mmCIF file of C-alpha atoms in Angstrom:
data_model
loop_
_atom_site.group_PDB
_atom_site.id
_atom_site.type_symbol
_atom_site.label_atom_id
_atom_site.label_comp_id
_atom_site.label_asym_id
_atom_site.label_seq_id
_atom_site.Cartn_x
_atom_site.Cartn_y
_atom_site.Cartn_z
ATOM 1 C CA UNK A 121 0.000 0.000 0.000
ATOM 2 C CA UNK A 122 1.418 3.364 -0.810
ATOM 3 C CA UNK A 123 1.140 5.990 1.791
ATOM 4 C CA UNK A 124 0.995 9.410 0.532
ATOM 5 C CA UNK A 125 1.177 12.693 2.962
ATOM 6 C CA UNK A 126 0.093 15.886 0.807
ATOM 7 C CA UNK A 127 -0.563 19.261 2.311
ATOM 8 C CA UNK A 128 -2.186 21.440 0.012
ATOM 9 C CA UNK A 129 -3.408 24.830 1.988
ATOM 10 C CA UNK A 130 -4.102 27.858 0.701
ATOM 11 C CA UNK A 131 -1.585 29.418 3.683
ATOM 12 C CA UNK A 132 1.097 27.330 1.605
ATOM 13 C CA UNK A 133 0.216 27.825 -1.496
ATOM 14 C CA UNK A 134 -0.305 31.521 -1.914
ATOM 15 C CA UNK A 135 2.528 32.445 0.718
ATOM 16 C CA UNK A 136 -0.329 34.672 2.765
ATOM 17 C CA UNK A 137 0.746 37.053 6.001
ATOM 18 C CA UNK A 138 3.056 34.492 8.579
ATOM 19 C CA UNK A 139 1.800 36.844 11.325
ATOM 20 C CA UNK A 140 -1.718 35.894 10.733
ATOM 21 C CA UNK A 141 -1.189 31.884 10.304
ATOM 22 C CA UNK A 142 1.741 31.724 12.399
ATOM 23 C CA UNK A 143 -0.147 29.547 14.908
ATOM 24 C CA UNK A 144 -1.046 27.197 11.493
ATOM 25 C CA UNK A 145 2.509 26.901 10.984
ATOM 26 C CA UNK A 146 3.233 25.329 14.244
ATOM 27 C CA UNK A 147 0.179 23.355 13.587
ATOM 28 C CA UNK A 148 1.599 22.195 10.512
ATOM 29 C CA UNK A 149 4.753 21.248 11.459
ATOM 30 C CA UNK A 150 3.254 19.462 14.078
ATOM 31 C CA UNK A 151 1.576 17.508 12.162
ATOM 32 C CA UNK A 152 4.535 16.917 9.521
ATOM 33 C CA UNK A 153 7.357 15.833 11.987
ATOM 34 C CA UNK A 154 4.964 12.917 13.406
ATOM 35 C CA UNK A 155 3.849 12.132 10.197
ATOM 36 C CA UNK A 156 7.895 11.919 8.930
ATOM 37 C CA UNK A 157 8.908 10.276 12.557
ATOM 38 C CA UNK A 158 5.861 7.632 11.295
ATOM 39 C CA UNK A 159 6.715 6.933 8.089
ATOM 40 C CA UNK A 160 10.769 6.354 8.874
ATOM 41 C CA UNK A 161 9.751 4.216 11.432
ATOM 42 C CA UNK A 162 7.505 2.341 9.304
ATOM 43 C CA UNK A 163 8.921 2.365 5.612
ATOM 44 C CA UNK A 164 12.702 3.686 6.732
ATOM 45 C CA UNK A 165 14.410 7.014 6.529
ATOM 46 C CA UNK A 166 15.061 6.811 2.220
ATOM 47 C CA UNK A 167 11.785 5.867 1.572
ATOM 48 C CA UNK A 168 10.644 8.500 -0.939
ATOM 49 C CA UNK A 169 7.712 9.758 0.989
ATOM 50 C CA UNK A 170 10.007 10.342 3.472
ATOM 51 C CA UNK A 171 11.101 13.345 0.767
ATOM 52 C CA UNK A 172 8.048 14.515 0.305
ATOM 53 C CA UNK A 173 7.029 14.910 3.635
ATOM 54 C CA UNK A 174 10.872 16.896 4.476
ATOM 55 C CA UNK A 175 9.306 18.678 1.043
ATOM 56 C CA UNK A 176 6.839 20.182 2.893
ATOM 57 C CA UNK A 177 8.221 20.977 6.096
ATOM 58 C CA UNK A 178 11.062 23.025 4.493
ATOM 59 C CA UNK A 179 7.630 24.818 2.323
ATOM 60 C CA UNK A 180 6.139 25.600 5.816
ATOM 61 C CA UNK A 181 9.857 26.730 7.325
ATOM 62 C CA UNK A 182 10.215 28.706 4.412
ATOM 63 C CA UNK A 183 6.756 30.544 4.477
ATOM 64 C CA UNK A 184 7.236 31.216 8.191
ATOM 65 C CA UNK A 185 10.670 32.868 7.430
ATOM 66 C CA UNK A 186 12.740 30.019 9.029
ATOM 67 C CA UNK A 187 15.084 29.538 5.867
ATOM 68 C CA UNK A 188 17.547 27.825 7.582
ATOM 69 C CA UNK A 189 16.007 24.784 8.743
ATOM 70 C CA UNK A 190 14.020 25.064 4.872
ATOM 71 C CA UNK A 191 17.083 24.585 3.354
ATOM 72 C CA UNK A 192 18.097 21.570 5.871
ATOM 73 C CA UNK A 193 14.792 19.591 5.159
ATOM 74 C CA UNK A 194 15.407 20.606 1.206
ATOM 75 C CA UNK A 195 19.050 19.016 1.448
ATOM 76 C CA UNK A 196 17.380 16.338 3.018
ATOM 77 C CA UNK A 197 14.443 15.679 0.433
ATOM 78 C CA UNK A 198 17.279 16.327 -2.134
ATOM 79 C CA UNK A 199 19.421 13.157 -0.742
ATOM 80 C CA UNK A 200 16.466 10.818 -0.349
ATOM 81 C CA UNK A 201 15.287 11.637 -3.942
ATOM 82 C CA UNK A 202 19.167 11.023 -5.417
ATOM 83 C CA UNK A 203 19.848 7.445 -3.598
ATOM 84 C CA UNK A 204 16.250 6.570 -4.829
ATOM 85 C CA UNK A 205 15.884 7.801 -8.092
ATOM 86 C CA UNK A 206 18.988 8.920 -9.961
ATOM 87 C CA UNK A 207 21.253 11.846 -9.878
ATOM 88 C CA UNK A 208 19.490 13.076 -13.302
ATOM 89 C CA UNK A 209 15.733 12.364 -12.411
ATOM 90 C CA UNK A 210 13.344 15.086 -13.125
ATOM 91 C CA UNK A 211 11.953 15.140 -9.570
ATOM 92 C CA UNK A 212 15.351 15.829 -8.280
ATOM 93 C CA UNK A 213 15.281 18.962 -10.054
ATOM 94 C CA UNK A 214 12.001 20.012 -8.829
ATOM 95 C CA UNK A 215 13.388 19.360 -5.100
ATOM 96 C CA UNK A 216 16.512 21.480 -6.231
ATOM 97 C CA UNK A 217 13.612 24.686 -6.986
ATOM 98 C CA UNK A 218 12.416 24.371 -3.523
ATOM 99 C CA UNK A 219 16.301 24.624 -2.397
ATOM 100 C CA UNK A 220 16.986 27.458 -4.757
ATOM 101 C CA UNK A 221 14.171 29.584 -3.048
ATOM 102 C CA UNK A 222 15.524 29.239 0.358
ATOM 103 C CA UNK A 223 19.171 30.645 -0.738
ATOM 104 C CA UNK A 224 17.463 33.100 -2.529
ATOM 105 C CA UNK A 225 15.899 34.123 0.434
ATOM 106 C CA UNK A 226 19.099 34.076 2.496
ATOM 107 C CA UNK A 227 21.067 36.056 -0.123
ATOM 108 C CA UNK A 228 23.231 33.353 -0.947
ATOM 109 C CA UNK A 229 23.047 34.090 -4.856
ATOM 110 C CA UNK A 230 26.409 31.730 -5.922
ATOM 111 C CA UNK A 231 25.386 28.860 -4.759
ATOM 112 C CA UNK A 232 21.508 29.444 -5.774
ATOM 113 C CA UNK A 233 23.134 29.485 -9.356
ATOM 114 C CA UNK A 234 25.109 26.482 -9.182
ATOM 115 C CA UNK A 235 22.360 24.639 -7.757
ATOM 116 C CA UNK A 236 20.283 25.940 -10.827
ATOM 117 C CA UNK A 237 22.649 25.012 -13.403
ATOM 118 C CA UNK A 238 22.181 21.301 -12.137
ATOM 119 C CA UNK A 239 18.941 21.661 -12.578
ATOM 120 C CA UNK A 240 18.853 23.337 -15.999
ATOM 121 C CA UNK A 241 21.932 20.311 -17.712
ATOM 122 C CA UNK A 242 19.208 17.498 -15.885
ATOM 123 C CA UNK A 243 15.962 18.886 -17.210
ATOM 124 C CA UNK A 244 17.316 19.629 -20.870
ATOM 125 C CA UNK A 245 18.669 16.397 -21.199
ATOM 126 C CA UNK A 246 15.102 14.994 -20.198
ATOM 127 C CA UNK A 247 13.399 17.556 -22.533
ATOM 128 C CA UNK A 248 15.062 16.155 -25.343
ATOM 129 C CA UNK A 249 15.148 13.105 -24.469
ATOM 130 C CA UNK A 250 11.208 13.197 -24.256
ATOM 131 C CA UNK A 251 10.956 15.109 -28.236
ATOM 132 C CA UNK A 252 13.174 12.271 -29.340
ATOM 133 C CA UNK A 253 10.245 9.562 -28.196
ATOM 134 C CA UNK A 254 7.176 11.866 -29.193
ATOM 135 C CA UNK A 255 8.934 12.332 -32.643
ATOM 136 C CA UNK A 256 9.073 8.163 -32.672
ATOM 137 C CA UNK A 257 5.687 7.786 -31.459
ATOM 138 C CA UNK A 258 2.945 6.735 -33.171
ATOM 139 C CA UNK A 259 -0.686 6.084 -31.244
ATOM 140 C CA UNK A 260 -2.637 9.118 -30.193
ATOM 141 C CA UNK A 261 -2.060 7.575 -26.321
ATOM 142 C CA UNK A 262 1.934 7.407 -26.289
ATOM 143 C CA UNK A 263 2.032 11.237 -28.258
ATOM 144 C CA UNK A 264 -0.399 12.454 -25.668
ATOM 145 C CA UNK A 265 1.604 11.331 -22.490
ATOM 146 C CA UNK A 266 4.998 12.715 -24.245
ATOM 147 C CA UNK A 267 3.375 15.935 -24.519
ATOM 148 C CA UNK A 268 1.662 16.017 -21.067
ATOM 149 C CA UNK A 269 5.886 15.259 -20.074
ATOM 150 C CA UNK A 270 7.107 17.603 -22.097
ATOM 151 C CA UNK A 271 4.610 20.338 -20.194
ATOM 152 C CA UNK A 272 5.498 19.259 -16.902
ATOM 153 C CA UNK A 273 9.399 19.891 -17.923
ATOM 154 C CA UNK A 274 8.641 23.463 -19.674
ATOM 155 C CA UNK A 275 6.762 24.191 -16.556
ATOM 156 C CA UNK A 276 9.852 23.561 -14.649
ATOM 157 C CA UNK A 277 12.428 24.890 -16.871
ATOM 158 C CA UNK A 278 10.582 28.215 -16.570
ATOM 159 C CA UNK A 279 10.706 28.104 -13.178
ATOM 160 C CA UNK A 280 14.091 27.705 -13.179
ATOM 161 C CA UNK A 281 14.560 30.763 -15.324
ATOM 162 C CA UNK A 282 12.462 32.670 -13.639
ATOM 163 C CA UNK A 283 14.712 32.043 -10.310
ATOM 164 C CA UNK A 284 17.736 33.104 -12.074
ATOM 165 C CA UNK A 285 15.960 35.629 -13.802
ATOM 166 C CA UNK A 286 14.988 36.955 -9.649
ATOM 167 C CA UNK A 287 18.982 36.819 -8.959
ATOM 168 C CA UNK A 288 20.175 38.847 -11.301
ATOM 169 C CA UNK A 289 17.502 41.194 -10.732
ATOM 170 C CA UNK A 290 18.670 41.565 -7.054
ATOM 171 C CA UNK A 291 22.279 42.549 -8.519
ATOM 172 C CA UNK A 292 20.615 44.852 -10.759
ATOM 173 C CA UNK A 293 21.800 42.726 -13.458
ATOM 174 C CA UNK A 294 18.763 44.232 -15.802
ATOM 175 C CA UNK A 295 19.565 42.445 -19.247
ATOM 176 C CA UNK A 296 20.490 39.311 -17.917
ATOM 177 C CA UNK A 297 17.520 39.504 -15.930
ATOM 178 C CA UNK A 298 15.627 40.097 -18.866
ATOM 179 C CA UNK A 299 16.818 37.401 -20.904
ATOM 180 C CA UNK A 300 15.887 34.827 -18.260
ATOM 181 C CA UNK A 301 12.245 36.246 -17.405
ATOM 182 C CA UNK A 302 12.053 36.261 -20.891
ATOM 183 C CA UNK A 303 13.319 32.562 -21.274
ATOM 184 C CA UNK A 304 10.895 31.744 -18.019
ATOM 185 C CA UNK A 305 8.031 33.205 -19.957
ATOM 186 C CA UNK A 306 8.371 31.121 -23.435
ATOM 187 C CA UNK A 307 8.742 27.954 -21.165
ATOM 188 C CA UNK A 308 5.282 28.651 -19.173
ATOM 189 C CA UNK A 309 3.587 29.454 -22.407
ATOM 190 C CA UNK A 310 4.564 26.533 -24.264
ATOM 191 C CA UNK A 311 3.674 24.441 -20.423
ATOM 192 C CA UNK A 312 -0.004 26.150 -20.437
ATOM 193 C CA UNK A 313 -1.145 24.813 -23.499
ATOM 194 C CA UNK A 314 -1.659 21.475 -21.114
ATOM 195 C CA UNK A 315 -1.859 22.635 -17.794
ATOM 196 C CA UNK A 316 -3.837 25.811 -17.165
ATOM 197 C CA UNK A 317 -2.571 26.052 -13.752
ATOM 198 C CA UNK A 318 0.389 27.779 -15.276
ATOM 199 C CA UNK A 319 -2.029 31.195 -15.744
ATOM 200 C CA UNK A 320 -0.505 32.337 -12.488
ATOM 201 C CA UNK A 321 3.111 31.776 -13.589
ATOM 202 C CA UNK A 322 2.439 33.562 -16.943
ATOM 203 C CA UNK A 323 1.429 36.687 -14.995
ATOM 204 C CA UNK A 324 4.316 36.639 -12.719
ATOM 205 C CA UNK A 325 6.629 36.261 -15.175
ATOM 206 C CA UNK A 326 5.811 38.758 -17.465
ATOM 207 C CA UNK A 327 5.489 41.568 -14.907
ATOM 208 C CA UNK A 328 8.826 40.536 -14.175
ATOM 209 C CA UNK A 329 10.375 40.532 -17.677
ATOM 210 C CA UNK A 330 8.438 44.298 -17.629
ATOM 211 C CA UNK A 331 9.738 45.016 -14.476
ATOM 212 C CA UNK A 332 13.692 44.935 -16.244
ATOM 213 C CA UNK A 333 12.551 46.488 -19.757
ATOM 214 C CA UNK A 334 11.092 50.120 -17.671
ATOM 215 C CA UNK A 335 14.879 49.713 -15.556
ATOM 216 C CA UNK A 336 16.240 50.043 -19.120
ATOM 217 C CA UNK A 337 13.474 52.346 -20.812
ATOM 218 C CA UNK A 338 12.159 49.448 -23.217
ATOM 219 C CA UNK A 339 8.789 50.654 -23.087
ATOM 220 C CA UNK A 340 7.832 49.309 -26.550
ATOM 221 C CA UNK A 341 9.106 45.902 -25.842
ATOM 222 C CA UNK A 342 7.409 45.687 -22.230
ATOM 223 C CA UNK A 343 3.877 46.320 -24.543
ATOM 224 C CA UNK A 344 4.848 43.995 -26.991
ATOM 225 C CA UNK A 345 5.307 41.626 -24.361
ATOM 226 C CA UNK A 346 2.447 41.865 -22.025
ATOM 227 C CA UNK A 347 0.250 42.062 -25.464
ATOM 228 C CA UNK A 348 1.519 39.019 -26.378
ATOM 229 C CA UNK A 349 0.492 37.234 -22.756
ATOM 230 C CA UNK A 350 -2.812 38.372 -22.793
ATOM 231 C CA UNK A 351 -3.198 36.872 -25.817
ATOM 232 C CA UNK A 352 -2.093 33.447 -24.608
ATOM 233 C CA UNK A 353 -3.967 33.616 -21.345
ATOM 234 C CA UNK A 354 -6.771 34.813 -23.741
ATOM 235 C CA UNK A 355 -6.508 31.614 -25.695
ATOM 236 C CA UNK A 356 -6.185 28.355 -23.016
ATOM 237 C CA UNK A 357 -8.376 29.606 -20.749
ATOM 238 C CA UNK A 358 -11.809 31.110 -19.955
ATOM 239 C CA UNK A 359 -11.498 35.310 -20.553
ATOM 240 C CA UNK A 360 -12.943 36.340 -17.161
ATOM 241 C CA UNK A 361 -9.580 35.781 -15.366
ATOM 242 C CA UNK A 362 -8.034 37.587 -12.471
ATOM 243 C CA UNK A 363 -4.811 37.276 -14.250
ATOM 244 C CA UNK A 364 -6.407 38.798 -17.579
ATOM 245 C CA UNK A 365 -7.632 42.188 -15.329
ATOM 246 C CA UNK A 366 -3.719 41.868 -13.840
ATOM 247 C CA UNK A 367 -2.147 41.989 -17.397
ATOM 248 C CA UNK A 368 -4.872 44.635 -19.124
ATOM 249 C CA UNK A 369 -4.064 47.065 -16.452
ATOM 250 C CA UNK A 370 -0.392 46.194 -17.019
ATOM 251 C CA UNK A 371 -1.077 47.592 -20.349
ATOM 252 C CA UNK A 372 -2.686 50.684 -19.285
ATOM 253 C CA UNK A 373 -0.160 51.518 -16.984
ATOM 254 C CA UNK A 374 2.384 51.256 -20.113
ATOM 255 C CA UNK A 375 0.091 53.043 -22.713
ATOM 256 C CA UNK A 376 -0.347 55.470 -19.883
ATOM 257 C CA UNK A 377 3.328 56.195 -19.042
ATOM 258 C CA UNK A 378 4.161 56.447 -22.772
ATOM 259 C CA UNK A 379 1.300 59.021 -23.480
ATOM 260 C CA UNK A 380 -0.836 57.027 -25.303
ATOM 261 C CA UNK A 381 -4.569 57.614 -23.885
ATOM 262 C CA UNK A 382 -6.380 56.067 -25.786
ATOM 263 C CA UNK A 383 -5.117 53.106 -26.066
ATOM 264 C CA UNK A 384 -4.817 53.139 -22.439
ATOM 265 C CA UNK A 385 -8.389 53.976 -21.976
ATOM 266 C CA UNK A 386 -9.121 50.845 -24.082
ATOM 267 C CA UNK A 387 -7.595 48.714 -21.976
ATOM 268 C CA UNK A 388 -8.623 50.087 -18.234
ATOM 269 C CA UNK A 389 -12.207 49.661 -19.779
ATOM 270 C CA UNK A 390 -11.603 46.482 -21.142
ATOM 271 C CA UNK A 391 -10.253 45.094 -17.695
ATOM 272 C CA UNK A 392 -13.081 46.995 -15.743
ATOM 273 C CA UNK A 393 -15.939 45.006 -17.975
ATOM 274 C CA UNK A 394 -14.058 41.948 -17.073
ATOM 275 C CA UNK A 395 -13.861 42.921 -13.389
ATOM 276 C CA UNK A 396 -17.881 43.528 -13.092
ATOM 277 C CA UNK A 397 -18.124 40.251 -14.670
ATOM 278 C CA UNK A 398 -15.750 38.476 -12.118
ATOM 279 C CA UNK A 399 -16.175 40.229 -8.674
ATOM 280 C CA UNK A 400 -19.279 41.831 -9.542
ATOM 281 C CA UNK A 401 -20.407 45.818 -9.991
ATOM 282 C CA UNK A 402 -19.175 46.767 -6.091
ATOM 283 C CA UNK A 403 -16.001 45.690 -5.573
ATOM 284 C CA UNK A 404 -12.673 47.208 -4.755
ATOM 285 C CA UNK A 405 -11.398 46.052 -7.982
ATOM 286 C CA UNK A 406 -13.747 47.927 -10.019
ATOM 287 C CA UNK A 407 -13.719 50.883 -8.206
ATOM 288 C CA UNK A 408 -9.986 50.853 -8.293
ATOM 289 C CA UNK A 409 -10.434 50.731 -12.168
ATOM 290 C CA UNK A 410 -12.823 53.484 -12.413
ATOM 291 C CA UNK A 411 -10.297 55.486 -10.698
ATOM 292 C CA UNK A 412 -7.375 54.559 -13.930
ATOM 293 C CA UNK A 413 -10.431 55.622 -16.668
ATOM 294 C CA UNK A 414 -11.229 58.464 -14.713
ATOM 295 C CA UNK A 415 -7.087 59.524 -14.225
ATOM 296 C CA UNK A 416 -6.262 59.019 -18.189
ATOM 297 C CA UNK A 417 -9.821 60.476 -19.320
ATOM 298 C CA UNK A 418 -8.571 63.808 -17.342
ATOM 299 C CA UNK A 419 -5.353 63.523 -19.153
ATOM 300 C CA UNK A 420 -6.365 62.563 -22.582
ATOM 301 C CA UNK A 421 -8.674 66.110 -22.109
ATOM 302 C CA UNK A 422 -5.934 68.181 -20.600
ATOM 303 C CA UNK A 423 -3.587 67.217 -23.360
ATOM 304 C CA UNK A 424 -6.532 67.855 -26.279
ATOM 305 C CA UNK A 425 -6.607 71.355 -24.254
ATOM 306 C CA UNK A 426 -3.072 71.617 -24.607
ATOM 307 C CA UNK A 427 -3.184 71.298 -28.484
ATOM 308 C CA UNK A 428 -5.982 74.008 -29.128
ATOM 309 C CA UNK A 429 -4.246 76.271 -27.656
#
């Protein structure tokens, strides 16, 4: 029988305030260290849920600002997941993310590169290992679960970027940053045909990538980019998004900051119909939107003003 031990809250998963679940965090790891001391006692200490459940302590450690003891678990996870699997498996590199986030945290950018690199030589080598098979394949069933692989290791290659993409950020490395949000977004895209999860990603990413284009006054590119993820989150997944609102304002921001009032009054209204559709008429959201049309109506008429005179 195979014992699984999956924590899934929305505390975790969205990172909220660690003052306000602090006392869910000791609950947590409560829960996780006699689950682990369990399972070790039961299956062993290298069983491999053994590294899932170190997985999600160091996830709870890390939330609650502990990043020490996250990176010990990681390690931990890390070794379990080597003896059991292979130096070069694809869940190795996943547990190397998780490790990369904690020496992020902690500033220690060197080694949070190295560690990347690992992961970048192991899931290329799987990537094309997997388009040499789908290229061989031929039923619709062996195709399909190459390409649901082939997701799952764009998904993670763009992570990947996008946490090297973070560190050169922090040393105001702008065009190396850049190129690796930029790298990071192309991986999620090509991910999110198959997994829509990856919406969230998507976002992230390409307010990132905009982020380093307005530190280097590539104001046309940053549209060009954001333009072209609205279109993808557009096309794999149902209009009324969130993350569709996120990126339209992105765009009126941009529009707005380049002068361009129109166009940015096409796009606060377009995310503001969305919004009434998603949170409804009364809503901070829409309010907050009404606010941007009513800002860039006042300057589309001061500048007309400007002109006649």
């Amino acid at each position: 029988m195979r014992l699984s031990f999956k924590f899934e809250t929305q505390f975790i998963r969205y990172g909220l305030s660690k003052r306000k679940f602090s006392g869910l965090w000791e609950e947590a790891l409560e829960c996780f260290s006699t689950a682990l001391q369990a399972l070790e006692e039961v299956l062993g200490a290298d069983h491999i849920e053994c590294s899932t459940l170190n997985v999600n302590i160091g996830l709870v450690y890390e939330k609650s600002g502990d990043q020490t003891n996250a990176e010990m678990h990681y390690q931990k996870a890390l070794n379990i997941r080597r003896k059991v699997l292979g130096e070069n498996h694809v869940s190795v590199a996943s547990v190397l993310h998780k490790l990369v986030s904690a020496l992020i945290s902690k500033g220690d950018y060197d080694d949070a590169l190295a560690i990347l690199q690992q992961s970048q030589d192991i899931l290329s080598q799987t990537l094309n290992t997997e388009k040499q098979v789908l290229a061989r394949a031929k039923d619709e069933r062996t195709m399909s679960e190459c390409q649901q692989r082939i997701s799952m290791l764009d998904a993670e290659l763009g992570q990947m970027f996008n946490f090297r993409g973070a560190i050169h950020w922090k040393r105001q490395n702008w065009s190396t940053a850049e190129e690796n949000f930029l790298s990071s977004y192309q991986h999620f895209a090509k991910s999110s045909e198959f997994q829509q999860g990856l919406i969230d990603d998507i976002t992230a990413v390409t307010r990132n990538a905009v982020a380093t284009m307005k530190k280097q006054g590539k104001m046309d590119q940053a549209i060009k980019v954001v333009t072209e993820s609205v279109k993808v989150i557009e096309t794999r997944s149902d209009a009324a998004l969130p993350e569709l609102i996120n990126l339209l304002c992105l765009l009126g921001e941009l529009h707005e900051m380049m002068g361009a009032y129109d166009l940015a009054e096409f796009h606060y209204g377009k995310a503001m119909h969305i919004a009434r559709d998603v949170f409804g008429k009364v809503s901070d959201e829409v309010d907050d939107l009404e606010h941007s049309l009513k800002h860039v109506r006042r300057l589309k008429r001061e500048e007309d003003e400007y002109r006649c005179k």
